[in-house]
Structure formats: C-alpha cells, structure tokens
Amino acid sequence: MAVCGRSVVDIVILKVVHTVLVSLLIWWAEVGHRLCSNPEHDRLDDDEQGSAQTGLSQAVALIRYRRSRS
C-alpha cells in the first residue's frame, strides 16, 4: 500500500528518523542550557580577565588614534 507515492516502510523510517533527530535536538538544548547556567563557566580566571582587559584597552586606543588622525 502506498501513500502519496511512498510505501508504509518509508513513512515509518522517516517517522523514526524524525523522532530521533528531535530527541537529540532537545537533549542538546538541555545539555547546553546546563553548561551555560553553570556559574563556574561564567567566571574568567585572572589571566583571561587580564588579557580581555588588555584587548579592550588596545581597541579603545586604536579607536582614539584613528579618530585623532581624521
């Protein structure tokens, strides 16, 4: 028996693949949410914070330099 040119087996396979993909997507979203909500991941250590501050200072200095030249 065919429905819209597809066999019942094709429809069952597509349904199973769809269910697995949706389940994986939901699992991935939950894991990502748990990782992002972990406060230890939000904090930068001293080296990272220092390099971020240095990078910001360099960016501000570059913007000021370019504005002063124009």
mmCIF file of C-alpha atoms in Angstrom:
data_model
loop_
_atom_site.group_PDB
_atom_site.id
_atom_site.type_symbol
_atom_site.label_atom_id
_atom_site.label_comp_id
_atom_site.label_asym_id
_atom_site.label_seq_id
_atom_site.Cartn_x
_atom_site.Cartn_y
_atom_site.Cartn_z
ATOM 1 C CA MET A 1 0.000 0.000 0.000
ATOM 2 C CA ALA A 2 1.387 3.402 -0.950
ATOM 3 C CA VAL A 3 0.531 6.824 0.423
ATOM 4 C CA CYS A 4 1.465 9.799 -1.778
ATOM 5 C CA GLY A 5 3.910 7.613 -3.699
ATOM 6 C CA ARG A 6 5.688 6.340 -0.554
ATOM 7 C CA SER A 7 5.477 2.903 0.939
ATOM 8 C CA VAL A 8 4.472 2.322 4.535
ATOM 9 C CA VAL A 9 8.056 1.267 5.310
ATOM 10 C CA ASP A 10 9.393 4.601 4.001
ATOM 11 C CA ILE A 11 6.904 6.503 6.136
ATOM 12 C CA VAL A 12 7.826 4.504 9.256
ATOM 13 C CA ILE A 13 11.556 5.046 8.619
ATOM 14 C CA LEU A 14 11.032 8.797 8.145
ATOM 15 C CA LYS A 15 8.967 8.970 11.339
ATOM 16 C CA VAL A 16 11.654 7.131 13.340
ATOM 17 C CA VAL A 17 14.427 9.353 11.945
ATOM 18 C CA HIS A 18 12.362 12.458 12.716
ATOM 19 C CA THR A 19 11.717 11.292 16.293
ATOM 20 C CA VAL A 20 15.411 10.532 16.874
ATOM 21 C CA LEU A 21 16.516 13.897 15.470
ATOM 22 C CA VAL A 22 14.001 15.824 17.570
ATOM 23 C CA SER A 23 15.065 13.883 20.685
ATOM 24 C CA LEU A 24 18.732 14.659 20.002
ATOM 25 C CA LEU A 25 17.930 18.329 19.479
ATOM 26 C CA ILE A 26 16.049 18.522 22.785
ATOM 27 C CA TRP A 27 18.870 16.685 24.599
ATOM 28 C CA TRP A 28 21.482 19.008 23.059
ATOM 29 C CA ALA A 29 19.499 22.071 24.134
ATOM 30 C CA GLU A 30 19.183 20.769 27.707
ATOM 31 C CA VAL A 31 22.895 19.972 27.965
ATOM 32 C CA GLY A 32 23.802 23.370 26.524
ATOM 33 C CA HIS A 33 21.490 25.099 28.976
ATOM 34 C CA ARG A 34 23.041 23.243 31.905
ATOM 35 C CA LEU A 35 26.559 24.144 30.758
ATOM 36 C CA CYS A 36 25.652 27.791 30.226
ATOM 37 C CA SER A 37 23.893 28.072 33.573
ATOM 38 C CA ASN A 38 26.939 26.725 35.449
ATOM 39 C CA PRO A 39 28.428 29.740 37.286
ATOM 40 C CA GLU A 40 31.955 28.311 37.078
ATOM 41 C CA HIS A 41 31.853 28.652 33.292
ATOM 42 C CA ASP A 42 30.842 32.315 33.577
ATOM 43 C CA ARG A 43 33.883 33.367 35.570
ATOM 44 C CA LEU A 44 37.162 34.205 33.891
ATOM 45 C CA ASP A 45 40.409 33.384 35.621
ATOM 46 C CA ASP A 46 42.914 36.181 36.222
ATOM 47 C CA ASP A 47 44.874 35.553 33.011
ATOM 48 C CA GLU A 48 41.748 35.560 30.837
ATOM 49 C CA GLN A 49 40.381 38.634 32.574
ATOM 50 C CA GLY A 50 43.705 40.440 32.222
ATOM 51 C CA SER A 51 44.027 39.603 28.541
ATOM 52 C CA ALA A 52 40.419 40.659 27.914
ATOM 53 C CA GLN A 53 41.096 43.970 29.657
ATOM 54 C CA THR A 54 44.303 44.444 27.660
ATOM 55 C CA GLY A 55 42.467 43.707 24.420
ATOM 56 C CA LEU A 56 39.761 46.209 25.326
ATOM 57 C CA SER A 57 42.368 48.850 26.169
ATOM 58 C CA GLN A 58 44.106 48.267 22.845
ATOM 59 C CA ALA A 59 40.826 48.551 20.952
ATOM 60 C CA VAL A 60 39.966 51.828 22.688
ATOM 61 C CA ALA A 61 43.452 53.200 21.991
ATOM 62 C CA LEU A 62 43.162 52.245 18.313
ATOM 63 C CA ILE A 63 39.761 53.943 18.003
ATOM 64 C CA ARG A 64 41.095 57.109 19.643
ATOM 65 C CA TYR A 65 44.163 57.085 17.384
ATOM 66 C CA ARG A 66 42.054 56.715 14.222
ATOM 67 C CA ARG A 67 39.705 59.487 15.310
ATOM 68 C CA SER A 68 42.602 61.823 16.040
ATOM 69 C CA ARG A 69 44.046 61.275 12.543
ATOM 70 C CA SER A 70 40.823 62.068 10.699
#
